[in-house]
Coordinates of C-alpha atoms and ligand atoms in Angstrom, one line a residue:
Chain A
M200 CA 78.4 101.1 120.2
T201 CA 81.6 101.7 118.4
M202 CA 82.7 98.6 116.4
I203 CA 85.7 100.0 114.6
S204 CA 87.9 102.8 115.7
I205 CA 90.7 104.1 113.6
K206 CA 92.9 106.6 115.4
K207 CA 95.6 108.8 113.7
V208 CA 96.4 106.1 111.3
Q209 CA 99.2 106.5 108.8
K210 CA 100.6 104.0 106.3
I211 CA 103.9 104.9 104.6
Y212 CA 105.3 102.7 101.9
P213 CA 109.0 103.0 100.9
S214 CA 109.5 103.5 97.2
Q215 CA 112.3 104.5 94.8
K216 CA 111.0 108.1 94.7
G217 CA 111.0 108.6 98.5
Q218 CA 108.0 107.5 100.6
V219 CA 104.4 107.1 99.6
K220 CA 101.9 108.1 102.2
A221 CA 99.1 105.7 101.2
V222 CA 97.0 106.6 104.3
D223 CA 97.6 109.9 105.9
N224 CA 96.3 110.6 109.5
V225 CA 92.9 109.0 109.2
N226 CA 90.5 109.0 112.1
L227 CA 87.2 107.1 111.9
E228 CA 84.6 105.7 114.2
I229 CA 82.3 103.1 112.7
N230 CA 79.2 102.0 114.7
E231 CA 77.9 98.5 115.3
G232 CA 75.3 97.6 112.6
E233 CA 76.4 100.4 110.3
I234 CA 77.1 100.2 106.6
F235 CA 80.0 102.5 106.1
G236 CA 81.2 103.5 102.7
V237 CA 84.6 104.8 101.7
I238 CA 84.8 106.3 98.3
G239 CA 87.8 107.7 96.4
Y240 CA 89.6 107.5 93.1
S241 CA 92.2 105.0 92.2
G242 CA 95.3 105.3 94.4
A243 CA 93.5 107.2 97.2
G244 CA 94.5 104.6 99.7
K245 CA 91.1 102.9 100.2
S246 CA 92.5 99.4 99.9
T247 CA 95.3 100.1 102.2
L248 CA 92.9 101.5 104.8
I249 CA 90.5 98.6 104.7
R250 CA 93.4 96.0 104.7
M251 CA 94.6 97.5 108.0
L252 CA 91.2 96.6 109.5
N253 CA 92.0 92.9 109.4
G254 CA 95.8 93.2 109.8
L255 CA 96.7 92.3 106.2
E256 CA 98.6 95.6 106.5
L257 CA 100.0 97.2 109.6
P258 CA 99.8 100.9 110.1
T259 CA 103.1 102.8 110.3
E260 CA 101.5 105.0 112.9
G261 CA 98.3 105.0 114.9
T262 CA 95.9 102.3 116.2
V263 CA 93.1 100.3 114.7
V264 CA 90.6 98.6 117.0
V265 CA 88.0 96.3 115.5
A266 CA 85.4 94.4 117.6
N267 CA 87.5 95.0 120.7
N268 CA 90.7 93.6 119.1
E269 CA 93.6 96.0 118.7
V270 CA 94.3 94.7 115.2
S271 CA 97.3 97.0 114.7
K272 CA 99.0 95.3 117.6
I273 CA 98.1 91.7 118.0
K274 CA 100.0 89.0 116.2
G275 CA 100.1 85.2 115.6
S276 CA 97.2 83.1 116.8
K277 CA 95.5 86.0 118.5
L278 CA 95.3 87.9 115.2
R279 CA 94.2 84.7 113.4
K280 CA 91.4 84.3 115.9
A281 CA 90.4 87.9 115.5
R282 CA 90.3 87.5 111.8
Q283 CA 87.5 85.0 112.1
E284 CA 85.4 87.9 113.4
I285 CA 86.5 90.3 110.7
S286 CA 85.6 88.8 107.3
M287 CA 86.5 90.1 103.9
I288 CA 85.2 89.9 100.4
F289 CA 87.2 90.8 97.3
Q290 CA 86.8 92.4 93.9
H291 CA 88.1 89.2 92.2
F292 CA 86.3 86.9 94.6
N293 CA 89.5 84.9 95.4
L294 CA 87.8 81.6 95.6
L295 CA 89.7 78.3 95.6
W296 CA 89.1 76.9 92.1
S297 CA 90.0 73.4 93.2
R298 CA 87.1 73.4 95.6
T299 CA 83.4 73.2 94.9
V300 CA 81.0 75.9 96.1
R301 CA 80.2 73.8 99.2
Q302 CA 83.9 73.1 99.9
N303 CA 84.8 76.8 99.4
I304 CA 82.2 77.8 102.0
S305 CA 83.4 75.1 104.3
F306 CA 87.0 76.3 104.1
P307 CA 86.9 79.0 106.9
L308 CA 85.0 76.4 109.1
E309 CA 87.8 73.9 108.6
I310 CA 90.2 76.6 109.7
A311 CA 88.2 77.3 112.8
G312 CA 88.2 73.6 113.6
V313 CA 84.5 73.0 113.3
S314 CA 83.5 69.3 113.1
K315 CA 82.5 67.8 109.9
R316 CA 78.8 67.4 110.8
E317 CA 78.5 71.0 112.0
R318 CA 80.3 72.2 108.9
A319 CA 77.8 70.4 106.6
K320 CA 74.9 71.9 108.5
R321 CA 76.3 75.4 108.5
V322 CA 77.2 75.3 104.8
D323 CA 73.6 74.4 103.9
E324 CA 72.3 77.3 105.9
L325 CA 74.8 79.7 104.2
I326 CA 73.9 78.4 100.7
K327 CA 70.3 79.2 101.4
L328 CA 71.1 82.6 102.8
V329 CA 73.0 83.7 99.7
G330 CA 70.6 82.0 97.3
L331 CA 72.9 79.4 95.7
E332 CA 70.7 76.4 96.1
G333 CA 71.3 73.8 93.3
R334 CA 74.8 75.0 92.7
E335 CA 76.5 73.4 95.7
D336 CA 78.6 71.1 93.7
A337 CA 79.7 73.4 91.0
Y338 CA 83.3 74.6 90.7
P339 CA 84.0 78.4 90.7
S340 CA 84.9 78.2 87.0
Q341 CA 81.3 77.1 86.3
L342 CA 79.8 80.1 88.0
S343 CA 78.9 83.6 86.9
G344 CA 80.6 86.6 88.6
G345 CA 77.5 87.3 90.7
Q346 CA 77.4 83.7 91.8
K347 CA 81.1 83.7 92.7
Q348 CA 80.6 86.8 94.8
R349 CA 77.7 85.0 96.6
V350 CA 80.1 82.2 97.4
G351 CA 82.5 84.8 98.6
I352 CA 79.9 86.3 100.9
A353 CA 78.7 82.9 102.2
R354 CA 82.3 82.0 102.9
A355 CA 82.8 85.3 104.7
L356 CA 79.8 84.8 106.9
A357 CA 80.6 81.2 107.8
N358 CA 82.1 81.9 111.2
N359 CA 79.5 84.5 112.2
P360 CA 81.8 87.5 112.0
K361 CA 81.0 90.9 113.5
V362 CA 82.4 92.9 110.7
L363 CA 82.4 92.4 106.9
L364 CA 84.9 94.3 104.8
C365 CA 84.2 94.7 101.1
D366 CA 87.1 95.7 98.9
E367 CA 85.5 96.8 95.6
A368 CA 83.2 93.8 96.0
T369 CA 81.0 94.8 93.0
S370 CA 83.5 96.4 90.7
A371 CA 83.9 93.4 88.5
L372 CA 80.1 92.9 88.1
D373 CA 77.6 94.3 85.7
P374 CA 75.1 96.9 87.0
Q375 CA 72.3 94.4 87.5
T376 CA 74.4 91.9 89.3
T377 CA 75.9 94.7 91.3
D378 CA 72.4 95.7 92.5
A379 CA 71.6 92.1 93.4
I380 CA 74.7 91.7 95.5
L381 CA 74.1 95.1 97.2
D382 CA 70.6 94.0 98.0
L383 CA 72.0 90.9 99.5
L384 CA 74.5 92.9 101.6
V385 CA 71.7 95.1 103.0
D386 CA 69.6 92.0 103.7
I387 CA 72.5 90.5 105.7
N388 CA 73.1 93.8 107.5
R389 CA 69.5 93.9 108.6
R390 CA 69.1 90.3 109.4
L391 CA 72.4 89.6 111.2
G392 CA 73.2 93.1 112.4
L393 CA 76.5 92.9 110.8
T394 CA 78.8 96.0 110.5
I395 CA 79.8 96.5 106.9
V396 CA 82.7 98.6 105.6
L397 CA 82.7 98.9 101.9
I398 CA 85.1 100.7 99.6
T399 CA 84.3 101.7 96.1
H400 CA 84.8 104.3 93.4
E401 CA 81.2 104.2 92.4
M402 CA 78.8 106.6 94.1
H403 CA 75.9 104.4 93.1
V404 CA 77.1 101.8 95.5
I405 CA 77.4 104.3 98.4
R406 CA 74.0 105.8 97.5
K407 CA 72.2 102.5 97.4
I408 CA 73.4 100.9 100.6
C409 CA 75.5 103.0 102.9
H410 CA 74.4 104.9 105.9
R411 CA 77.5 107.0 106.2
V412 CA 80.3 107.8 103.8
A413 CA 83.9 109.0 103.9
V414 CA 85.5 110.5 100.9
M415 CA 89.2 109.8 100.5
E416 CA 91.7 111.7 98.4
D417 CA 95.5 111.3 98.6
G418 CA 95.4 109.2 101.7
K419 CA 93.2 111.6 103.6
V420 CA 89.6 111.5 104.5
V421 CA 88.4 114.9 103.1
E422 CA 84.8 114.6 103.8
M423 CA 82.5 112.4 106.0
G424 CA 78.9 112.2 107.0
P425 CA 75.5 110.6 106.6
V426 CA 75.0 109.7 102.9
L427 CA 72.0 112.0 102.5
D428 CA 73.8 115.0 104.0
V429 CA 76.7 114.5 101.7
F430 CA 74.4 114.2 98.7
K431 CA 72.5 117.3 99.8
N432 CA 75.4 119.4 100.6
P433 CA 78.7 118.2 99.3
Q434 CA 81.6 120.4 100.5
E435 CA 84.7 119.4 98.6
E436 CA 85.1 119.5 94.8
I437 CA 85.9 115.8 94.7
T438 CA 82.7 115.0 96.6
K439 CA 80.6 117.1 94.2
R440 CA 82.0 115.2 91.4
F441 CA 81.1 111.9 93.0
V442 CA 77.6 113.1 93.8
Q443 CA 77.1 114.2 90.2
Q444 CA 77.8 110.6 89.2
V445 CA 74.4 109.6 90.5
T446 CA 72.3 112.8 90.6
E447 CA 73.0 114.4 87.3
P448 CA 72.6 112.6 84.2
E449 CA 75.7 113.2 82.2
E450 CA 74.1 115.1 79.4
T451 CA 72.6 117.7 81.8
K452 CA 75.0 120.5 81.2
E453 CA 74.6 120.2 77.5
T454 CA 70.8 119.8 77.8
T455 CA 70.4 123.0 79.7
R456 CA 72.3 124.9 77.1
H457 CA 69.9 123.7 74.4
L458 CA 66.9 124.3 76.6
H459 CA 67.6 128.0 76.6
E460 CA 67.5 128.1 72.9
K461 CA 64.4 125.9 72.7
Y462 CA 62.4 127.8 75.3
P463 CA 63.0 131.5 74.7
E464 CA 59.9 132.2 76.8
G465 CA 59.4 131.4 80.4
K466 CA 62.0 129.9 82.8
V467 CA 64.0 126.7 83.0
V468 CA 64.2 125.7 86.7
Q469 CA 66.2 123.0 88.4
L470 CA 64.5 121.5 91.5
S471 CA 66.5 119.6 94.1
F472 CA 64.6 117.3 96.4
V473 CA 65.9 115.9 99.6
G474 CA 64.4 113.4 102.0
E475 CA 60.6 113.2 102.3
T476 CA 60.1 116.1 99.9
A477 CA 61.1 113.9 97.0
D478 CA 57.9 111.9 97.5
Q479 CA 55.4 114.8 97.6
P480 CA 53.1 115.5 94.7
L481 CA 54.6 119.0 94.2
I482 CA 54.1 119.3 90.4
T483 CA 50.5 118.4 90.6
E484 CA 49.9 121.2 93.2
L485 CA 52.0 123.6 91.2
I486 CA 49.8 123.2 88.1
R487 CA 46.5 123.2 90.1
K488 CA 47.3 126.4 92.0
H489 CA 49.0 128.5 89.3
E490 CA 48.1 129.7 85.8
I491 CA 51.1 128.2 84.2
T492 CA 52.2 125.4 82.0
V493 CA 54.8 123.0 83.3
N494 CA 57.1 120.9 81.0
I495 CA 59.1 118.2 82.6
L496 CA 62.4 118.2 80.8
Q497 CA 64.5 115.8 82.7
G498 CA 64.7 114.3 86.1
K499 CA 66.1 111.7 88.4
I500 CA 65.4 110.6 91.9
S501 CA 67.8 108.4 93.9
Y502 CA 67.0 106.5 96.9
T503 CA 69.6 106.2 99.7
Q504 CA 69.4 104.3 103.0
N505 CA 68.4 107.5 104.8
G506 CA 66.0 109.1 102.4
S507 CA 65.6 110.1 98.8
Y508 CA 67.4 112.7 96.8
G509 CA 66.6 114.0 93.3
T510 CA 66.8 116.6 90.7
L511 CA 64.2 117.7 88.3
F512 CA 64.5 120.1 85.4
I513 CA 61.2 121.8 84.4
H514 CA 60.2 124.6 82.1
L515 CA 57.6 127.1 83.4
D516 CA 55.7 129.4 81.2
G517 CA 52.7 131.6 81.9
P518 CA 51.4 135.2 82.4
K519 CA 53.9 137.7 83.9
G520 CA 54.2 137.3 87.7
E521 CA 52.6 133.9 87.7
V522 CA 55.9 132.1 87.1
E523 CA 57.6 134.0 89.9
K524 CA 54.7 133.1 92.2
A525 CA 55.1 129.5 91.3
I526 CA 58.8 129.6 92.1
A527 CA 58.0 131.2 95.5
F528 CA 55.5 128.4 96.1
I529 CA 58.1 125.8 95.4
N530 CA 60.4 127.5 97.8
T531 CA 57.9 127.0 100.6
H532 CA 58.2 123.2 100.1
Q533 CA 61.8 122.9 101.2
V534 CA 62.8 122.1 97.7
G535 CA 65.9 123.7 96.2
V536 CA 65.1 125.9 93.2
E537 CA 67.6 127.3 90.8
V538 CA 66.7 129.2 87.7
I539 CA 68.9 128.0 84.9
A540 CA 67.5 129.9 81.9
N541 CA 65.5 133.0 81.9
G542 CA 63.1 133.8 79.1
Chain B
M190 CA 110.4 32.8 63.8
D191 CA 111.6 30.6 66.7
N192 CA 115.0 32.0 66.0
F193 CA 113.8 35.5 66.2
L194 CA 112.1 35.0 69.6
E195 CA 115.2 33.2 70.9
L196 CA 117.3 36.2 70.0
I197 CA 115.4 38.4 72.3
K198 CA 116.0 36.5 75.6
W199 CA 112.6 37.1 77.1
E200 CA 113.5 36.3 80.7
K201 CA 116.3 38.8 80.7
L202 CA 114.1 41.4 79.0
I203 CA 111.3 41.0 81.6
L204 CA 113.9 41.2 84.4
A205 CA 115.4 44.4 82.9
M206 CA 111.9 45.9 82.6
K207 CA 111.2 45.1 86.2
E208 CA 114.4 46.8 87.2
T209 CA 113.7 49.9 85.2
I210 CA 110.2 50.1 86.6
Y211 CA 111.6 49.6 90.1
M212 CA 114.3 52.4 89.7
T213 CA 111.8 54.7 88.1
S214 CA 109.0 54.3 90.7
I215 CA 111.3 54.7 93.8
S216 CA 113.1 57.7 92.3
V217 CA 109.8 59.3 91.2
I218 CA 108.3 59.0 94.7
A219 CA 111.5 60.3 96.3
T220 CA 111.8 63.1 93.7
F221 CA 108.3 64.1 94.2
L222 CA 108.7 64.5 98.0
I223 CA 112.1 66.1 98.0
G224 CA 111.2 68.4 95.0
L225 CA 108.0 69.4 96.6
L226 CA 109.7 70.3 99.8
L227 CA 112.5 72.2 98.1
G228 CA 110.0 73.9 95.7
L229 CA 107.8 75.0 98.7
L230 CA 110.9 76.3 100.5
L231 CA 112.0 78.2 97.4
F232 CA 108.5 79.7 97.0
L233 CA 107.9 80.5 100.7
T234 CA 111.2 82.1 101.3
A235 CA 110.9 84.3 98.2
K236 CA 110.4 88.0 98.5
G237 CA 106.9 89.0 99.7
N238 CA 105.9 85.5 100.8
M239 CA 105.2 83.9 104.2
W240 CA 108.8 82.9 105.2
E241 CA 110.6 85.6 103.3
N242 CA 114.3 84.9 103.9
K243 CA 116.9 86.0 101.4
L244 CA 119.7 83.9 102.7
V245 CA 117.8 80.6 102.8
N246 CA 116.3 81.4 99.4
S247 CA 119.6 82.0 97.7
I248 CA 121.3 78.9 99.3
I249 CA 118.5 76.6 98.1
S250 CA 118.4 78.3 94.8
V251 CA 122.2 77.9 94.2
I252 CA 122.1 74.2 95.2
V253 CA 119.1 73.5 92.9
N254 CA 120.7 75.3 90.0
V255 CA 124.1 73.5 90.4
F256 CA 122.6 70.1 90.6
R257 CA 120.2 70.8 87.8
S258 CA 123.0 71.9 85.5
I259 CA 125.3 68.9 86.0
P260 CA 124.8 66.4 83.1
F261 CA 123.4 63.2 84.6
I262 CA 126.2 60.9 83.4
I263 CA 128.7 63.1 85.1
L264 CA 126.6 63.3 88.3
I265 CA 126.7 59.5 88.5
V266 CA 130.4 59.5 88.4
L267 CA 130.7 62.3 90.9
L268 CA 128.4 60.5 93.3
I269 CA 130.3 57.2 93.2
P270 CA 131.9 57.7 96.7
F271 CA 128.7 58.9 98.2
T272 CA 126.7 56.0 96.7
K273 CA 129.3 53.5 98.0
I274 CA 128.9 54.8 101.5
L275 CA 125.1 54.8 101.2
V276 CA 124.4 51.6 99.4
G277 CA 127.6 49.7 99.8
T278 CA 128.0 48.9 96.1
M279 CA 128.2 50.5 92.7
L280 CA 126.2 47.7 91.0
G281 CA 122.5 47.0 90.9
A282 CA 119.3 49.0 90.8
N283 CA 119.6 50.4 94.3
A284 CA 123.0 51.9 93.5
A285 CA 121.4 54.1 90.8
L286 CA 118.8 55.6 93.2
P287 CA 121.0 58.3 94.9
A288 CA 122.1 59.8 91.5
L289 CA 118.6 59.5 90.0
I290 CA 117.0 61.3 92.9
I291 CA 119.7 64.0 93.3
G292 CA 119.6 64.5 89.5
A293 CA 115.8 64.8 89.3
A294 CA 114.7 66.5 92.5
P295 CA 116.2 69.9 91.8
F296 CA 114.7 69.8 88.3
Y297 CA 111.3 69.1 89.9
A298 CA 111.8 71.7 92.7
R299 CA 111.9 74.4 90.0
M300 CA 108.7 73.2 88.5
V301 CA 107.0 73.2 91.9
E302 CA 108.2 76.7 92.5
I303 CA 106.8 77.9 89.1
A304 CA 103.5 76.1 89.8
L305 CA 103.2 77.8 93.2
R306 CA 104.0 81.2 91.7
E307 CA 101.1 80.7 89.4
I308 CA 98.7 80.7 92.3
D309 CA 96.8 84.0 92.6
R310 CA 98.2 86.0 95.5
G311 CA 94.7 87.1 96.3
V312 CA 93.7 83.6 97.1
I313 CA 96.5 83.1 99.6
E314 CA 95.6 86.5 101.2
A315 CA 91.9 85.6 101.3
S316 CA 92.7 82.4 103.3
Q317 CA 94.9 84.4 105.6
S318 CA 92.1 86.9 106.0
M319 CA 89.9 84.0 107.2
G320 CA 92.5 83.2 109.9
A321 CA 94.5 80.5 108.1
N322 CA 97.9 79.7 109.6
N323 CA 100.9 78.6 107.5
G324 CA 100.0 75.0 107.7
H325 CA 96.5 75.7 106.4
V326 CA 97.9 77.8 103.6
I327 CA 100.4 75.1 102.5
F328 CA 98.1 72.1 102.7
K329 CA 94.7 73.6 102.0
V330 CA 95.7 76.2 99.4
L331 CA 99.1 76.0 97.9
I332 CA 99.3 72.2 97.2
P333 CA 95.6 71.6 96.1
E334 CA 95.5 74.8 94.0
S335 CA 98.7 73.9 92.1
M336 CA 97.9 70.1 91.9
P337 CA 97.4 69.9 88.1
A338 CA 100.8 71.6 87.5
L339 CA 102.4 69.5 90.2
I340 CA 101.2 66.4 88.5
S341 CA 102.1 67.4 85.0
G342 CA 105.5 68.4 86.3
I343 CA 106.1 65.0 88.0
T344 CA 105.0 63.3 84.7
V345 CA 107.7 65.1 82.7
T346 CA 110.2 64.4 85.5
A347 CA 109.3 60.7 85.6
I348 CA 109.8 60.5 81.8
S349 CA 113.3 62.0 82.1
L350 CA 113.9 59.6 85.0
V351 CA 113.2 56.7 82.7
G352 CA 115.9 58.1 80.4
F353 CA 118.3 58.5 83.4
T354 CA 117.8 54.9 84.4
A355 CA 118.9 53.8 81.0
M356 CA 122.0 55.9 81.3
A357 CA 122.6 54.5 84.8
G358 CA 122.1 51.0 83.3
V359 CA 125.1 51.4 81.0
I360 CA 127.4 51.8 84.0
G361 CA 126.0 48.8 85.8
A362 CA 122.7 49.6 87.4
G363 CA 120.7 47.1 85.4
G364 CA 117.4 47.7 83.7
L365 CA 116.5 48.2 80.1
G366 CA 119.5 50.5 79.4
H367 CA 121.9 47.9 80.7
F368 CA 120.1 45.2 78.7
A369 CA 120.2 47.1 75.5
Y370 CA 123.8 48.0 75.9
L371 CA 125.1 44.6 77.1
E372 CA 122.9 42.2 75.2
G373 CA 122.2 44.3 72.2
F374 CA 125.0 46.7 71.5
Q375 CA 128.0 44.7 72.7
R376 CA 126.8 41.4 71.2
N377 CA 125.8 43.2 68.0
N378 CA 122.2 42.1 68.3
S379 CA 120.1 44.9 67.0
I380 CA 116.8 43.1 67.5
V381 CA 117.5 43.1 71.3
T382 CA 118.3 46.8 71.2
A383 CA 115.1 47.5 69.3
T384 CA 113.0 45.5 71.7
A385 CA 114.5 47.3 74.7
T386 CA 113.7 50.6 73.0
V387 CA 110.1 49.5 72.4
A388 CA 109.9 48.5 76.1
I389 CA 111.1 51.9 77.2
L390 CA 108.7 53.6 74.9
I391 CA 105.8 51.6 76.3
I392 CA 106.8 52.6 79.9
V393 CA 107.0 56.3 78.8
F394 CA 103.6 56.2 77.1
I395 CA 102.0 54.6 80.1
I396 CA 103.5 57.3 82.4
Q397 CA 102.3 60.0 80.1
F398 CA 98.9 58.5 79.9
I399 CA 98.5 58.3 83.7
G400 CA 99.9 61.7 84.2
D401 CA 97.6 63.3 81.6
Y402 CA 94.7 61.6 83.1
F403 CA 95.3 62.9 86.7
T404 CA 96.2 66.3 85.4
K405 CA 92.9 66.5 83.7
I406 CA 90.7 65.3 86.5
T407 CA 92.3 67.6 89.0
D408 CA 92.1 70.7 86.8
K409 CA 88.8 72.4 87.6
R410 CA 89.8 75.8 86.3
Ligands
ATP798 N1 102.6 97.3 98.9 C1 102.8 98.6 98.4 N2 104.0 99.1 98.3 C2 104.2 100.4 97.9 N3 103.2 101.2 97.6 C3 102.0 100.8 97.7 C4 101.7 99.4 98.2 N4 100.3 99.3 98.2 C5 99.8 100.5 97.9 N5 100.8 101.4 97.6 C6 100.5 102.8 97.2 O1 99.7 103.4 98.1 C7 98.7 104.2 97.4 C8 97.3 103.8 97.8 O2 97.1 102.5 97.2 P1 95.7 101.7 97.4 O3 95.8 100.4 96.8 O4 95.3 101.8 98.9 O5 94.7 102.6 96.6 P2 93.1 102.4 96.3 O6 92.4 103.6 96.8 O7 92.7 101.1 96.8 O8 93.1 102.4 94.7 P3 92.3 101.5 93.7 O9 90.9 102.1 93.6 O10 93.0 101.6 92.4 O11 92.2 100.1 94.3 C9 99.1 104.1 95.9 O12 99.8 105.2 95.6 C10 99.9 102.9 95.8 O13 100.8 103.0 94.8
MG799 MG1 92.0 99.2 95.9

């Protein structure tokens, strides 16, 4: 079932130098229970797009429907009611510093008019759900960034929303905390069947939790598809750059150049694995079946929500013809092979 | 020593202190309410905020600036006709109240506005994203989140109000200012003047102490 439908949406801001097209003719359908990622560089229009999903911004053109509410049209109390089903978490958490953890989580329940007893019960559930037991009475200033975001998530889940919007929710966190928060989001998505829309400029975040991804550039969605497909076969230049963020260690280009000098004999080969192939014992078989030596130079495997993806650089050396046979063998395993340096 | 104590006129001093405390408390309460209201209006009608309205914003802004700039002693004189209609007399503690409040409320309104502007816009937006209406935003976000600044602002205002009451006293409102002027200055009794000064200082210190205490316990940042 479609949970979010964005049709021909445009957002134009007036500015001194004419108009800024922050979002330019975007069409998206996001399914119920999906974790959908939007990636793009700064200024691409990601925040503007996500803010139109809960009516914090109104589109200049087009329609936005979320959980059967035409968010781009409804106003006043209807919009406020709809917003209780479309929660949001933020890069800088946006907690009320004058309230404790418990009171912060209680805030949306107060707004929804939930009775005091019900509130206390629900807040306890939420504190458990996000793993903040023992910190109920702390103030935000006494929490770490990761804990603050947990409060943000608990608060966002308080009224049992259908959709969770995440605007750079992990960008202010260190890598380890980012992973913990992402795990929590996946857990919530599985347990509650919540639809999650997440924007980021880090491919790592997309790779780790998203099912599908849209790449934004200059207000437009330039590429979209299941995360694994996009990783396997990025079309646009910008997408390739994002994919490289996670698949290729930064030094790769430089390394390959050195490899050529270091291994004048044999071949340096880059293997790309996708999906199940990443988990097969390919190298073992390669050595067992061929008269060659295999040196593993560098490699990385990434796990996405719909399969794994990886690259491996190896050096093959052996009698004439044997190396070529080995490469042909690899090819039969649905693994991408690219000869980088020829001895 | 007996002579010294006699010079002070304890009964009159106590009475004057009571009058000062009375004028200060009533005007602080009224200033807090009116200033908070004006400050909220200034903030909410400003550009990009919930009730954005250029006209209302500039009108309030002008009024606030004008009344904030008039020296208090002149304000009292200007307000004589108004006070007479309102209170019926120009003498006594009650007669000082309109001028005290009109003099201090605009001053406090600006402090409220500044305090509200310090609130992170993201927090207001977050509450709106949870479905908060304007009432929720004002009473559950704006006021609680700016509470320490609102309290330290009213503390400063209250201390200036003590000073204002002394000025008002000179022209007949009673209180410690009146006491110091009439019993001390005009009768050339510097001990009385000094005692009145000490009494005012004690009041100011107590206000500062209470204000600092509440600023501190509400500040959870
Ligand atoms: N309120 C506004 N008024 C005018 N221009 C705006 C406004 N908000 C955003 N823009 C412009 O719209 C464009 C898209 O901004 P947006 O914040 O959506 O980008 P973003 O992809 O979220 O970037 P970042 O990663 O830096 O958060 C930018 O050029 C920005 O300057
Ligand atoms: Mg942004």
